[in-house]
Coordinates of C-alpha atoms in Angstrom, one line a residue:
I1 CA 41.5 -71.6 122.9
S2 CA 42.9 -73.7 119.6
A3 CA 41.9 -77.1 119.1
Y4 CA 42.2 -79.5 116.2
A5 CA 39.4 -77.9 113.0
A6 CA 37.1 -81.7 113.3
R7 CA 36.7 -81.6 117.5
P8 CA 32.5 -82.2 117.4
L9 CA 30.0 -79.3 116.8
P10 CA 28.9 -78.9 120.8
K11 CA 31.9 -79.3 122.2
V12 CA 33.4 -75.8 120.2
A13 CA 29.6 -74.4 121.1
A14 CA 29.8 -74.8 124.7
T15 CA 33.5 -73.8 124.9
R16 CA 32.0 -70.3 123.1
S17 CA 29.6 -70.0 125.2
Y18 CA 31.2 -69.5 128.0
G19 CA 33.1 -66.6 126.5
A20 CA 36.4 -68.2 125.2
Q21 CA 37.9 -67.9 121.5
V22 CA 37.8 -70.0 120.2
V23 CA 40.2 -71.2 116.9
L24 CA 40.3 -74.3 115.3
H25 CA 43.4 -75.4 113.3
G26 CA 44.8 -78.5 111.9
L27 CA 44.0 -81.6 112.4
T28 CA 45.1 -83.8 115.0
V29 CA 45.4 -82.3 119.1
E30 CA 49.3 -81.5 117.8
D31 CA 48.2 -79.3 115.4
A32 CA 46.1 -77.3 117.8
L33 CA 49.5 -77.3 120.4
A34 CA 51.2 -75.5 117.9
R35 CA 49.0 -73.1 116.4
A36 CA 47.8 -72.2 120.9
R37 CA 52.5 -71.8 121.2
E38 CA 52.2 -68.9 117.3
L39 CA 49.0 -67.8 118.9
A40 CA 51.1 -67.1 122.4
E41 CA 53.8 -65.7 120.6
E42 CA 52.7 -63.5 118.6
D43 CA 50.1 -61.6 121.1
G44 CA 52.2 -62.1 124.4
A45 CA 49.6 -64.9 125.7
I46 CA 50.6 -66.7 128.4
F47 CA 50.6 -70.4 127.1
I48 CA 48.6 -73.5 129.1
H49 CA 49.4 -76.7 128.1
P50 CA 46.2 -78.7 128.5
F51 CA 48.0 -82.3 129.6
D52 CA 51.5 -80.9 130.7
H53 CA 51.8 -79.0 133.0
P54 CA 52.8 -79.2 137.2
D55 CA 49.8 -76.8 137.7
V56 CA 47.1 -79.2 134.9
I57 CA 48.3 -82.3 136.6
A58 CA 47.2 -81.7 140.6
G59 CA 44.0 -79.6 139.2
Q60 CA 43.1 -83.2 137.6
G61 CA 44.2 -84.8 140.6
T62 CA 41.8 -83.7 142.6
V63 CA 39.5 -86.6 141.4
G64 CA 42.5 -88.7 143.1
L65 CA 41.5 -87.2 146.4
E66 CA 37.9 -87.6 146.3
I67 CA 37.8 -91.0 145.2
T68 CA 39.4 -91.6 148.6
E69 CA 37.0 -90.0 150.5
Q70 CA 34.1 -91.3 149.2
C71 CA 35.5 -95.2 148.3
P72 CA 38.2 -95.8 151.2
Q73 CA 38.4 -99.2 150.3
V74 CA 38.5 -99.4 146.6
R75 CA 41.1 -101.6 145.4
T76 CA 41.2 -100.5 141.8
I77 CA 40.7 -96.7 139.0
A78 CA 40.0 -97.0 135.9
V79 CA 41.1 -93.3 133.9
P80 CA 40.7 -91.8 130.6
V81 CA 44.4 -91.4 129.2
G82 CA 44.7 -89.8 126.3
G83 CA 48.0 -86.9 127.5
G84 CA 48.0 -88.1 130.5
G85 CA 47.3 -85.3 132.8
L86 CA 44.5 -86.6 134.0
A87 CA 45.8 -90.1 135.2
A88 CA 48.8 -88.6 136.7
G89 CA 47.3 -86.5 138.5
T90 CA 44.8 -88.8 139.7
A91 CA 47.7 -91.9 140.2
I92 CA 49.5 -89.1 142.6
A93 CA 46.6 -88.5 144.9
A94 CA 45.0 -91.6 145.0
K95 CA 48.0 -93.6 146.0
A96 CA 49.5 -91.1 148.2
R97 CA 45.8 -91.8 149.9
I98 CA 45.9 -95.7 149.8
P99 CA 49.6 -97.0 148.7
G100 CA 48.0 -100.4 147.5
V101 CA 45.3 -99.2 145.2
R102 CA 45.9 -100.2 141.5
V103 CA 45.3 -97.6 138.6
I104 CA 44.7 -98.5 135.2
G105 CA 45.0 -96.1 132.5
V106 CA 42.7 -96.6 129.0
Q107 CA 43.8 -95.5 125.7
A108 CA 41.5 -96.2 122.7
E109 CA 44.0 -99.1 120.6
A110 CA 44.0 -96.8 117.1
V111 CA 46.0 -93.7 119.2
A112 CA 48.1 -96.1 121.8
A113 CA 51.0 -93.8 122.7
V114 CA 51.4 -94.4 125.9
P115 CA 51.4 -98.3 125.7
A116 CA 54.4 -97.4 122.9
S117 CA 56.6 -94.3 124.9
L118 CA 56.1 -97.3 128.4
K119 CA 57.7 -99.6 125.4
A120 CA 60.9 -97.8 124.6
G121 CA 61.0 -96.3 127.8
H122 CA 60.6 -92.8 127.0
P123 CA 57.0 -90.7 125.1
V124 CA 57.2 -91.5 121.7
T125 CA 54.8 -90.0 118.3
V126 CA 52.6 -92.6 117.7
H127 CA 50.7 -92.6 113.6
G128 CA 47.1 -93.4 114.2
G129 CA 44.0 -94.2 112.8
P130 CA 40.7 -92.9 113.3
T131 CA 38.8 -93.2 116.7
M132 CA 35.9 -92.3 118.1
A133 CA 37.6 -91.4 121.1
D134 CA 38.6 -87.6 119.4
G135 CA 38.9 -87.0 124.0
I136 CA 41.8 -88.7 123.7
A137 CA 43.5 -89.4 120.5
V138 CA 46.3 -87.8 121.5
A139 CA 50.0 -89.0 119.4
R140 CA 52.1 -88.5 122.2
P141 CA 52.5 -88.4 126.1
G142 CA 53.8 -85.9 128.5
E143 CA 57.3 -85.9 129.3
L144 CA 55.8 -84.9 132.6
T145 CA 52.3 -86.7 132.3
F146 CA 54.8 -90.5 131.2
A147 CA 57.1 -90.4 133.7
V148 CA 54.5 -89.8 137.0
L149 CA 52.3 -92.5 135.1
A150 CA 56.1 -94.7 134.4
E151 CA 56.2 -94.5 138.3
L152 CA 52.8 -95.2 139.4
A153 CA 50.1 -96.4 136.4
D154 CA 50.1 -100.2 137.4
E155 CA 48.5 -100.8 134.1
V156 CA 47.4 -99.0 130.5
V157 CA 45.3 -100.6 128.4
T158 CA 44.0 -100.5 125.1
V159 CA 40.3 -101.0 124.0
S160 CA 38.7 -101.3 120.7
E161 CA 36.1 -99.3 119.2
E162 CA 33.7 -101.7 119.6
N163 CA 33.8 -102.4 123.0
L164 CA 33.7 -97.9 123.3
S165 CA 30.2 -97.7 121.8
R166 CA 29.3 -101.3 124.6
G167 CA 30.1 -99.0 127.1
L168 CA 28.3 -96.1 125.7
L169 CA 25.2 -98.1 126.1
L170 CA 25.7 -100.0 129.1
S171 CA 26.5 -96.4 130.0
L172 CA 23.5 -94.3 128.9
E173 CA 21.3 -97.9 129.7
R174 CA 22.4 -98.8 132.9
A175 CA 23.8 -96.5 134.4
K176 CA 22.0 -93.2 132.8
Q177 CA 25.0 -91.3 132.5
L178 CA 25.5 -89.7 128.8
V179 CA 29.7 -90.2 128.3
E180 CA 31.1 -89.5 125.0
P181 CA 33.6 -92.1 123.6
A182 CA 36.2 -90.5 125.4
G183 CA 35.2 -89.9 128.3
V184 CA 33.4 -94.2 128.9
A185 CA 36.6 -95.5 127.7
G186 CA 36.8 -96.7 131.7
V187 CA 34.5 -98.4 130.8
A188 CA 34.9 -100.8 128.3
A189 CA 38.2 -102.0 129.5
P190 CA 36.6 -104.8 132.3
L191 CA 34.5 -105.2 129.1
E192 CA 38.5 -106.7 127.4
H193 CA 40.2 -106.6 130.6
S194 CA 37.8 -108.0 133.7
P195 CA 41.3 -110.1 135.0
L196 CA 42.5 -106.9 136.1
F197 CA 40.5 -105.3 138.1
E198 CA 39.4 -105.5 141.6
P199 CA 36.3 -104.5 144.0
P200 CA 35.6 -102.7 144.3
A201 CA 36.7 -100.9 141.1
V202 CA 36.0 -97.4 140.5
I203 CA 35.5 -96.5 136.9
I204 CA 36.7 -91.9 136.5
L205 CA 33.4 -90.9 133.6
S206 CA 35.4 -87.9 131.7
G207 CA 33.7 -85.9 129.0
G208 CA 29.5 -86.0 127.7
N209 CA 30.7 -83.1 124.9
I210 CA 29.3 -86.3 122.0
D211 CA 27.4 -84.9 118.6
P212 CA 23.6 -86.2 118.2
L213 CA 24.3 -87.9 114.7
L214 CA 27.9 -89.7 116.2
L215 CA 25.6 -90.1 119.2
A216 CA 22.8 -92.3 117.1
K217 CA 25.7 -94.6 115.1
V218 CA 28.1 -94.8 118.1
L219 CA 24.3 -96.8 120.2
R220 CA 23.5 -99.0 116.3
H221 CA 27.3 -100.2 117.1
G222 CA 26.7 -100.8 120.9
L223 CA 23.8 -102.7 120.8
A224 CA 25.4 -104.7 117.3
A225 CA 28.6 -105.6 119.8
A226 CA 26.4 -106.9 122.4
G227 CA 23.7 -108.9 120.0
R228 CA 20.7 -106.6 120.1
Y229 CA 20.9 -105.1 116.9
L230 CA 21.2 -107.7 113.8
A231 CA 21.8 -106.8 110.2
F232 CA 21.7 -109.3 107.2
R233 CA 20.8 -110.4 103.8
C234 CA 18.0 -113.2 102.7
R235 CA 17.1 -114.9 99.1
L236 CA 14.3 -115.0 98.9
T237 CA 12.1 -117.3 95.3
D238 CA 10.8 -114.3 94.2
R239 CA 6.7 -114.8 94.2
P240 CA 3.8 -113.3 95.5
G241 CA 3.3 -114.1 99.5
A242 CA 8.0 -114.9 100.5
L243 CA 8.6 -111.6 102.1
A244 CA 5.4 -111.9 104.0
T245 CA 6.4 -115.9 105.1
L246 CA 10.1 -114.7 105.8
L247 CA 8.7 -112.1 107.9
G248 CA 6.1 -114.6 109.2
E249 CA 9.0 -116.5 110.8
L250 CA 10.8 -113.9 112.2
A251 CA 7.9 -112.8 114.0
G252 CA 7.3 -116.1 115.3
L253 CA 11.2 -116.3 116.9
G254 CA 10.8 -113.1 118.5
A255 CA 12.7 -110.9 116.2
N256 CA 11.4 -107.3 116.2
V257 CA 12.4 -105.6 112.5
L258 CA 13.8 -102.2 112.2
D259 CA 13.9 -102.3 108.7
V260 CA 13.7 -103.8 104.9
V261 CA 15.1 -103.5 101.0
H262 CA 13.7 -104.9 98.4
A263 CA 16.2 -105.6 95.3
R264 CA 15.7 -108.3 92.3
V265 CA 18.0 -106.3 90.6
T266 CA 21.8 -107.5 91.0
A267 CA 24.7 -109.7 89.3
D268 CA 24.6 -113.2 91.4
L269 CA 20.4 -113.6 91.9
R270 CA 18.8 -115.3 89.3
V271 CA 15.5 -114.4 87.2
D272 CA 13.3 -116.4 90.2
E273 CA 15.4 -115.5 92.9
A274 CA 15.0 -111.8 94.8
E275 CA 17.2 -110.3 97.9
V276 CA 15.9 -108.7 101.8
L277 CA 18.3 -106.5 104.0
L278 CA 16.7 -106.7 106.9
Q279 CA 17.9 -104.3 110.0
V280 CA 16.5 -106.9 113.1
E281 CA 15.9 -106.1 117.4
A282 CA 17.4 -109.0 119.0
R283 CA 17.6 -110.3 122.6
G284 CA 21.1 -110.5 122.8
P285 CA 23.8 -113.1 120.7
E286 CA 21.8 -115.9 121.3
H287 CA 18.9 -114.6 120.9
C288 CA 21.1 -113.6 117.2
D289 CA 22.4 -117.1 116.7
S290 CA 19.2 -118.8 117.4
V291 CA 17.0 -116.7 114.2
I292 CA 20.1 -117.6 112.2
S293 CA 20.6 -121.0 112.6
Q294 CA 16.6 -121.3 112.7
L295 CA 16.6 -119.3 110.1
R296 CA 18.8 -122.1 107.7
K297 CA 16.7 -124.8 108.6
A298 CA 13.8 -122.6 107.8
G299 CA 15.1 -123.5 104.0
Y300 CA 16.8 -119.7 104.1
T301 CA 20.2 -118.1 101.9
V302 CA 21.2 -116.2 105.3
L303 CA 24.5 -113.3 104.3
F304 CA 25.9 -110.7 105.5
S305 CA 28.1 -108.2 104.3

């Protein structure tokens, strides 16, 4: 199995644990695909494409059959899209059973090859930026998958990194499902494109391979995006008790302090000033706004960086 070098360690370790030889090559899916073709030619092995093959599309399309069997009243299905195999197969199967069902593909906006390809009328390669959704960071859709999506996908939308974080947090906190950022793209989609989702809606969660360190970072981003985590700088008079007074203000506002970093020597501080970097836990966006507003009313200089 050829994979690019930046793949999450748990995904590589899990694949090796099943007895596969994993060859890490390059920085992108396209690099790994090219190496896989080379290995097949060198060893006389059979090259199996990860998404652009009828059998792969059909196999992944069984998800569409399961959805229509278990939720025959479904009106909308959201599917993460990388190379397009899962979305193409799901669209074929679901629309064969329920012709009126809407199938919405979802890509990370940092690597959105399918919307660009649909606009061009043929598969194109995009040079995207970094995304936490490595599992769908495919720079060019397949020829077969593109043809299916062009015909059967009702929409292919993009989601921001912020909403991928929010979607992961929502899945973990409310659905008790630990899903990798690529797999949670469908959860992020209604956060940005809610009018497209006629209920009942089914969201496919595809993939739970996430590095614990990345999970910690993503959860922090998700908490911040949901207004549950707030980081800011605050200027104080450098005298005994000033920090205690500020912390008392925060306690009175119901903001739980997670971390405090105290600095006295920066270029723009007066001799009698100090600055603290605070990380606090809040109850939501309105509570964050209230905390900042009340601190400013109390005479504090609150800054964000």
